[in-house]
Amino acid sequence: MNILRIATFTMAAAGAFLCSCQSQKAYPVFFLAQESHDDPAAYTSASHFVYFNGRAYTKVPVMTLDHFEKFKSELDPTDGSYGVTLYAKPEWKMHLYTQTLHKDGMLMLPVVNGLAMEPMRITPVGDGILKIWNGLNGYDLKQIARTVKPINPEIEEKRYLDKNPRPVPTRPENVQQRRDFTGRTVGELYH
């Protein structure tokens, strides 16, 4: 009986190891919805919210990169960065619609690799299309293409970069850390 347990445990561990090696994590692109209160004292836990520019957003994303099936990028002429249009998988279109219907008029914050992008005003999204207006670079596009199929691969491949030219965002020194009612620090995102 002991040998059977050991063999079962060994096979399960080996299977988990092989699965973890074969699957790649999606590039961290997600959309956060604004909460109705911007006062950290109004929340029961700092672990459920994150702040950006004085507004509270839920940490549970409305959509992540795994929920989309294809994308296309566009050059933003004002700053030379890229914007990206993401098309939801058919099975996630209704989810996106109900989430945006529930938060109509509030803000949605796109976050790419830990960096907050320009927030957008939420209107019900029935067609399954979300857009990040600007701020992406060729490295972001290449990483997005690992999970989501580009509509026009020839154009996208010309834009790809192998290394990220953007520095990792850090908290400015003069910013006072927000705290919830228990004294725990509340996370913040930066540009």
XYZ file of N, CA and C in Angstrom:
573
model
N 0.823 -1.200 0.000
C 0.000 0.000 0.000
C 0.862 1.257 0.000
N 1.942 1.273 0.780
C 2.827 2.416 0.832
C 3.489 2.682 -0.516
N 3.891 1.613 -1.187
C 4.538 1.750 -2.484
C 3.571 2.368 -3.492
N 2.311 1.978 -3.428
C 1.302 2.545 -4.316
C 1.141 4.045 -4.073
N 1.113 4.467 -2.817
C 1.003 5.889 -2.492
C 2.211 6.670 -2.992
N 3.396 6.127 -2.769
C 4.621 6.799 -3.215
C 4.638 6.908 -4.732
N 4.267 5.844 -5.428
C 4.250 5.868 -6.893
C 3.231 6.882 -7.405
N 2.057 6.927 -6.786
C 1.029 7.884 -7.198
C 1.504 9.312 -6.968
N 2.093 9.570 -5.803
C 2.601 10.905 -5.490
C 3.697 11.311 -6.467
N 4.623 10.397 -6.774
C 5.724 10.680 -7.693
C 5.195 10.998 -9.084
N 4.226 10.220 -9.561
C 3.664 10.466 -10.896
C 2.914 11.797 -10.935
N 2.185 12.113 -9.881
C 1.460 13.388 -9.832
C 2.433 14.554 -9.815
N 3.504 14.446 -9.050
C 4.507 15.514 -8.988
C 5.196 15.680 -10.341
N 5.523 14.576 -10.988
C 6.166 14.649 -12.306
C 5.227 15.281 -13.328
N 3.944 14.933 -13.282
C 2.969 15.518 -14.196
C 2.810 17.010 -13.973
N 2.772 17.431 -12.722
C 2.661 18.857 -12.412
C 3.889 19.603 -12.887
N 5.073 18.994 -12.718
C 6.310 19.628 -13.165
C 6.322 19.788 -14.677
N 5.943 18.743 -15.406
C 5.920 18.819 -16.867
C 4.913 19.854 -17.351
N 3.745 19.907 -16.740
C 2.736 20.888 -17.145
C 3.218 22.304 -16.886
N 3.881 22.526 -15.754
C 4.335 23.873 -15.434
C 5.453 24.305 -16.362
N 6.260 23.352 -16.828
C 7.353 23.709 -17.737
C 6.828 24.022 -19.138
N 5.774 23.352 -19.544
C 5.271 23.527 -20.897
C 4.419 24.773 -21.052
N 3.706 25.161 -20.009
C 2.821 26.318 -20.136
C 3.585 27.600 -19.840
N 3.335 28.613 -20.646
C 3.942 29.908 -20.429
C 2.904 30.825 -19.828
N 3.323 31.628 -18.881
C 2.406 32.588 -18.300
C 2.173 33.706 -19.310
N 0.952 34.154 -19.368
C 0.617 35.257 -20.265
C 1.281 36.537 -19.766
N 1.651 37.387 -20.686
C 2.219 38.692 -20.354
C 1.187 39.438 -19.509
N 1.600 40.088 -18.429
C 0.623 40.714 -17.528
C -0.032 41.972 -18.116
N -1.109 41.750 -18.826
C -1.951 42.822 -19.363
C -3.345 42.573 -18.814
N -3.890 43.550 -18.091
C -5.217 43.378 -17.535
C -5.898 44.722 -17.364
N -7.207 44.654 -17.163
C -8.042 45.838 -17.040
C -8.721 45.822 -15.676
N -8.529 46.894 -14.914
C -9.108 47.013 -13.576
C -10.257 48.017 -13.604
N -11.317 47.732 -12.869
C -12.473 48.637 -12.798
C -12.377 49.506 -11.552
N -12.804 50.755 -11.704
C -12.804 51.696 -10.588
C -13.851 51.287 -9.564
N -13.539 51.515 -8.311
C -14.485 51.291 -7.229
C -15.278 52.560 -6.980
N -16.394 52.441 -6.304
C -17.266 53.592 -6.085
C -16.728 54.545 -5.025
N -15.861 54.076 -4.134
C -15.270 54.935 -3.100
C -13.782 55.100 -3.377
N -13.255 56.285 -3.136
C -11.825 56.503 -3.292
C -11.127 56.685 -1.951
N -11.850 56.505 -0.867
C -11.295 56.658 0.473
C -10.887 55.289 1.007
N -9.584 55.063 1.294
C -9.158 53.748 1.780
C -9.830 53.336 3.083
N -10.274 54.284 3.877
C -10.929 53.944 5.141
C -12.292 53.294 4.912
N -12.860 53.459 3.696
C -14.182 52.901 3.400
C -14.123 51.405 3.111
N -12.939 50.859 2.895
C -12.818 49.455 2.520
C -12.447 48.591 3.719
N -12.836 47.350 3.645
C -12.549 46.437 4.741
C -11.152 45.847 4.640
N -10.534 45.856 3.463
C -9.218 45.242 3.336
C -8.399 45.907 2.250
N -7.158 46.216 2.571
C -6.242 46.810 1.602
C -5.849 45.803 0.534
N -6.030 44.520 0.796
C -5.602 43.505 -0.157
C -6.511 43.406 -1.377
N -7.655 44.062 -1.379
C -8.591 43.962 -2.500
C -8.531 45.138 -3.456
N -7.765 46.188 -3.127
C -7.776 47.405 -3.927
C -6.378 47.899 -4.213
N -6.263 48.660 -5.287
C -5.022 49.314 -5.659
C -5.387 50.734 -6.101
N -4.489 51.669 -5.878
C -4.743 53.065 -6.217
C -3.924 53.502 -7.417
N -4.510 54.412 -8.191
C -3.800 55.086 -9.274
C -4.364 56.493 -9.377
N -3.505 57.473 -9.265
C -3.894 58.889 -9.340
C -5.074 59.219 -8.432
N -5.042 58.711 -7.203
C -6.062 59.045 -6.224
C -7.375 58.303 -6.354
N -7.470 57.353 -7.274
C -8.698 56.576 -7.450
C -8.436 55.121 -7.108
N -9.434 54.494 -6.498
C -9.321 53.081 -6.111
C -9.853 52.192 -7.234
N -9.118 51.112 -7.501
C -9.508 50.103 -8.494
C -9.437 48.731 -7.813
N -10.333 47.828 -8.214
C -10.283 46.483 -7.651
C -9.064 45.756 -8.192
N -8.479 44.884 -7.371
C -7.327 44.101 -7.824
C -7.749 42.939 -8.721
N -8.997 42.542 -8.633
C -9.488 41.457 -9.487
C -9.807 42.060 -10.859
N -9.080 41.656 -11.891
C -9.285 42.282 -13.197
C -10.622 41.918 -13.842
N -11.138 42.868 -14.608
C -12.331 42.618 -15.422
C -11.964 41.654 -16.543
N -10.833 41.887 -17.177
C -10.334 41.042 -18.262
C -8.813 40.970 -18.149
N -8.248 39.839 -18.607
C -6.799 39.684 -18.708
C -6.468 39.301 -20.149
N -5.202 39.217 -20.444
C -4.783 38.874 -21.800
C -5.296 37.501 -22.227
N -5.481 36.593 -21.278
C -5.983 35.248 -21.601
C -7.409 35.258 -22.148
N -8.150 36.322 -21.942
C -9.538 36.406 -22.391
C -9.687 36.909 -23.828
N -8.579 37.212 -24.478
C -8.629 37.756 -25.844
C -8.066 36.756 -26.835
N -8.578 36.828 -28.089
C -8.124 35.892 -29.112
C -7.251 36.535 -30.174
N -7.410 37.830 -30.434
C -6.586 38.485 -31.456
C -6.400 39.958 -31.101
N -5.404 40.566 -31.761
C -5.119 41.973 -31.508
C -4.556 42.638 -32.757
N -4.594 43.960 -32.754
C -3.880 44.741 -33.764
C -3.350 45.985 -33.067
N -2.204 46.456 -33.540
C -1.597 47.638 -32.936
C -1.638 48.796 -33.916
N -1.546 49.994 -33.354
C -1.528 51.217 -34.155
C -0.501 52.155 -33.566
N 0.197 52.866 -34.407
C 1.183 53.844 -33.965
C 0.469 55.107 -33.504
N 0.824 55.588 -32.325
C 0.273 56.843 -31.817
C 1.202 57.969 -32.281
N 0.735 58.848 -33.171
C 1.624 59.878 -33.731
C 2.071 60.934 -32.712
N 1.361 61.074 -31.595
C 1.726 62.116 -30.636
C 3.000 61.784 -29.862
N 3.205 60.516 -29.506
C 4.400 60.188 -28.718
C 5.224 59.030 -29.291
N 4.828 58.466 -30.423
C 5.590 57.385 -31.052
C 5.401 56.026 -30.410
N 4.516 55.931 -29.424
C 4.234 54.628 -28.801
C 3.143 53.930 -29.600
N 2.774 52.750 -29.161
C 1.730 51.997 -29.834
C 0.491 51.902 -28.943
N -0.643 51.864 -29.596
C -1.895 51.510 -28.956
C -2.261 50.130 -29.457
N -3.101 49.432 -28.740
C -3.471 48.090 -29.162
C -4.976 47.896 -28.978
N -5.593 47.254 -29.974
C -6.999 46.887 -29.913
C -7.059 45.389 -29.688
N -7.763 44.980 -28.626
C -7.869 43.573 -28.253
C -9.295 43.085 -28.489
N -9.427 41.903 -29.086
C -10.717 41.311 -29.418
C -10.956 40.098 -28.522
N -12.015 40.150 -27.734
C -12.315 39.084 -26.765
C -12.703 37.786 -27.461
N -12.377 36.690 -26.804
C -12.837 35.381 -27.273
C -14.356 35.366 -27.160
N -15.054 34.641 -28.044
C -16.526 34.639 -28.021
C -17.117 34.298 -26.661
N -16.499 33.366 -25.939
C -17.047 32.962 -24.644
C -16.856 34.017 -23.548
N -16.069 35.068 -23.816
C -15.846 36.122 -22.825
C -16.535 37.434 -23.166
N -17.186 37.501 -24.316
C -17.862 38.747 -24.708
C -18.991 39.115 -23.754
N -19.786 38.155 -23.338
C -20.890 38.442 -22.423
C -20.360 38.868 -21.058
N -19.292 38.257 -20.615
C -18.664 38.655 -19.349
C -18.225 40.115 -19.424
N -17.564 40.486 -20.495
C -17.120 41.872 -20.659
C -18.320 42.814 -20.690
N -19.362 42.415 -21.380
C -20.552 43.269 -21.456
C -21.179 43.469 -20.077
N -21.370 42.402 -19.321
C -22.016 42.544 -18.008
C -21.140 43.323 -17.034
N -19.826 43.126 -17.092
C -18.930 43.869 -16.203
C -18.927 45.365 -16.528
N -18.925 45.702 -17.802
C -18.917 47.116 -18.183
C -20.299 47.748 -17.997
N -21.354 46.975 -18.131
C -22.701 47.486 -17.875
C -22.849 47.839 -16.395
N -22.304 46.995 -15.550
C -22.373 47.195 -14.094
C -21.576 48.432 -13.652
N -20.491 48.754 -14.363
C -19.606 49.874 -13.985
C -19.733 51.059 -14.945
N -20.841 51.156 -15.650
C -21.066 52.224 -16.630
C -20.793 53.601 -16.016
N -19.980 54.397 -16.717
C -19.663 55.751 -16.278
C -18.432 55.853 -15.402
N -17.950 54.740 -14.878
C -16.749 54.754 -14.047
C -15.519 54.611 -14.946
N -14.353 54.457 -14.355
C -13.124 54.330 -15.138
C -12.625 52.895 -15.162
N -11.949 52.540 -16.256
C -11.269 51.262 -16.377
C -9.796 51.585 -16.607
N -8.931 50.893 -15.864
C -7.500 51.145 -15.924
C -6.774 49.978 -16.581
N -6.204 50.198 -17.780
C -5.365 49.153 -18.375
C -4.002 49.152 -17.677
N -3.513 47.963 -17.341
C -2.206 47.815 -16.712
C -1.398 46.839 -17.566
N -0.195 47.265 -17.962
C 0.666 46.445 -18.805
C 1.994 46.255 -18.086
N 2.283 45.026 -17.719
C 3.531 44.671 -17.054
C 3.803 45.557 -15.831
N 2.764 45.806 -15.041
C 2.890 46.582 -13.816
C 2.833 48.081 -13.999
N 2.656 48.538 -15.222
C 2.637 49.961 -15.527
C 1.225 50.387 -15.913
N 0.693 51.383 -15.221
C -0.661 51.869 -15.510
C -0.650 52.696 -16.795
N -1.636 52.452 -17.633
C -1.798 53.214 -18.868
C -2.905 54.259 -18.654
N -3.302 54.922 -19.700
C -4.332 55.958 -19.606
C -5.687 55.331 -19.286
N -6.324 55.752 -18.165
C -7.651 55.209 -17.845
C -8.683 55.625 -18.896
N -9.716 54.811 -19.040
C -10.774 55.127 -20.008
C -12.135 55.077 -19.317
N -13.052 55.892 -19.777
C -14.405 55.921 -19.232
C -15.137 54.673 -19.716
N -15.806 53.984 -18.803
C -16.495 52.729 -19.136
C -17.871 53.020 -19.724
N -18.118 52.404 -20.858
C -19.456 52.315 -21.443
C -19.677 50.827 -21.724
N -20.908 50.354 -21.750
C -21.125 48.921 -22.010
C -20.482 48.484 -23.327
N -19.678 47.419 -23.250
C -18.940 46.916 -24.407
C -19.608 45.633 -24.885
N -20.458 45.746 -25.906
C -21.172 44.583 -26.417
C -20.440 43.839 -27.507
N -19.443 44.476 -28.142
C -18.748 43.843 -29.264
C -17.487 43.084 -28.851
N -17.106 43.160 -27.566
C -15.938 42.421 -27.088
C -14.606 43.061 -27.424
N -14.599 44.341 -27.745
C -13.367 45.026 -28.137
C -12.955 46.016 -27.056
N -11.720 45.873 -26.570
C -11.125 46.836 -25.644
C -9.865 47.407 -26.280
N -9.566 48.638 -25.909
C -8.431 49.311 -26.522
C -7.566 49.957 -25.451
N -6.264 49.818 -25.634
C -5.295 50.594 -24.870
C -4.804 51.648 -25.851
N -5.020 52.905 -25.540
C -4.830 53.967 -26.529
C -3.379 54.221 -26.895
N -2.471 54.156 -25.938
C -1.064 54.427 -26.243
C -0.192 53.949 -25.091
N 1.117 54.165 -25.223
C 2.035 53.841 -24.144
C 2.755 52.511 -24.274
N 2.406 51.707 -25.273
C 3.059 50.414 -25.449
C 4.266 50.554 -26.364
N 5.216 49.634 -26.218
C 6.372 49.622 -27.116
C 6.438 48.280 -27.836
N 7.457 48.097 -28.671
C 7.597 46.869 -29.453
C 7.785 45.626 -28.606
N 8.409 45.770 -27.453
C 8.568 44.632 -26.546
C 7.203 44.180 -26.028
N 6.361 45.145 -25.648
C 5.009 44.803 -25.193
C 4.252 44.046 -26.278
N 4.344 44.530 -27.517
C 3.639 43.871 -28.622
C 4.128 42.444 -28.828
N 5.435 42.241 -28.751
C 5.988 40.898 -28.935
C 5.508 39.958 -27.836
N 5.455 40.457 -26.596
C 5.000 39.627 -25.490
C 3.504 39.339 -25.579
N 2.722 40.304 -26.022
C 1.284 40.094 -26.212
C 1.051 39.023 -27.272
N 1.871 39.037 -28.323
C 1.723 38.075 -29.421
C 2.017 36.638 -28.990
N 2.672 36.436 -27.846
C 2.898 35.082 -27.341
C 1.591 34.441 -26.875
N 0.609 35.267 -26.497
C -0.666 34.763 -25.977
C -1.818 34.996 -26.944
N -1.816 36.152 -27.608
C -2.922 36.565 -28.464
C -2.431 36.644 -29.910
N -3.219 36.114 -30.826
C -2.843 36.064 -32.240
C -2.957 37.451 -32.880
N -1.903 37.921 -33.559
C -2.010 39.206 -34.265
C -2.889 39.060 -35.509
N -3.685 40.075 -35.798
C -4.537 40.061 -36.994
C -3.681 40.116 -38.243
N -2.646 40.959 -38.226
C -1.755 41.101 -39.371
C -0.315 40.847 -38.910
N 0.135 39.585 -38.909
C 1.456 39.245 -38.374
C 2.619 39.957 -39.062
N 2.498 40.218 -40.366
C 3.601 40.862 -41.092
C 3.878 42.264 -40.555
N 2.822 43.020 -40.288
C 2.982 44.375 -39.755
C 3.481 44.317 -38.319
N 2.906 43.443 -37.514
C 3.269 43.367 -36.095
C 4.723 42.950 -35.906
N 5.199 41.971 -36.670
C 6.568 41.477 -36.502
C 7.605 42.558 -36.757
N 7.320 43.507 -37.606
C 8.240 44.622 -37.869
C 8.345 45.553 -36.662
N 7.363 45.539 -35.801
C 7.323 46.432 -34.639
C 7.934 45.807 -33.382
N 8.147 44.502 -33.388
C 8.604 43.795 -32.192
C 10.017 44.212 -31.779
N 10.236 44.234 -30.461
C 11.559 44.448 -29.868
C 11.863 43.286 -28.937
N 13.140 42.875 -28.894
C 13.538 41.765 -28.028
C 13.745 42.190 -26.579
N 14.091 43.452 -26.353
C 14.328 43.939 -24.991
C 13.390 45.090 -24.690
N 13.014 45.190 -23.423
C 12.104 46.246 -22.993
C 12.887 47.544 -22.773
N 12.634 48.587 -23.581
C 13.362 49.853 -23.411
C 12.818 50.714 -22.267
N 11.684 50.329 -21.694
C 11.042 51.122 -20.648
C 11.590 50.738 -19.281
N 11.937 51.715 -18.455
C 12.383 51.370 -17.097
C 11.218 50.850 -16.255
N 11.528 50.037 -15.264
C 10.521 49.499 -14.362
C 9.997 50.639 -13.488
N 8.662 50.766 -13.352
C 8.132 51.869 -12.542
C 8.468 51.703 -11.065
N 8.761 52.824 -10.425
C 9.037 52.820 -8.997
C 8.184 53.881 -8.320
N 8.008 53.710 -7.023
C 7.223 54.669 -6.257
C 8.050 55.923 -6.045
N 7.491 57.099 -6.379
C 8.212 58.346 -6.123
C 8.482 58.509 -4.628
N 9.607 59.115 -4.300
C 10.010 59.249 -2.899
C 9.091 60.156 -2.091
N 8.505 61.171 -2.705
C 7.703 62.142 -1.965
C 6.240 61.735 -1.796
N 5.865 60.536 -2.211
C 4.480 60.082 -2.097
C 4.277 59.400 -0.744
N 3.261 59.846 -0.017
C 2.935 59.212 1.260
C 2.090 57.968 0.998
N 2.481 56.856 1.579
C 1.789 55.582 1.375
C 0.397 55.612 2.004
N -0.626 55.209 1.248
C -1.995 55.132 1.762
C -2.134 53.914 2.675
N -3.052 54.030 3.630
C -3.307 52.924 4.554
C -4.807 52.729 4.709
N -5.216 51.466 4.936
C -6.631 51.206 5.184
C -6.923 51.420 6.669
N -8.138 51.113 7.104
C -8.535 51.401 8.481
C -7.759 50.590 9.512
N -7.128 49.491 9.089
C -6.341 48.688 10.025
C -4.881 49.107 10.060
N -4.490 50.020 9.192
C -3.108 50.481 9.142
C -2.258 49.798 8.093
N -2.831 48.822 7.353
C -2.070 48.151 6.296
C -1.918 49.072 5.100
N -0.777 48.993 4.441
C -0.540 49.836 3.266
C -1.375 49.351 2.100
N -1.845 50.290 1.308
C -2.654 50.005 0.125
C -1.740 50.177 -1.087
N -1.755 49.205 -2.006
C -0.910 49.255 -3.179
C -1.250 50.404 -4.110
N -0.241 50.887 -4.826
C -0.444 51.956 -5.801
C 0.250 51.592 -7.100
N -0.316 52.042 -8.201
C 0.277 51.884 -9.522
C 0.770 53.235 -9.999
N 1.777 53.232 -10.870
C 2.342 54.484 -11.392
C 2.486 54.392 -12.901
N 2.609 55.561 -13.515
C 2.870 55.628 -14.982
C 4.277 55.192 -15.248
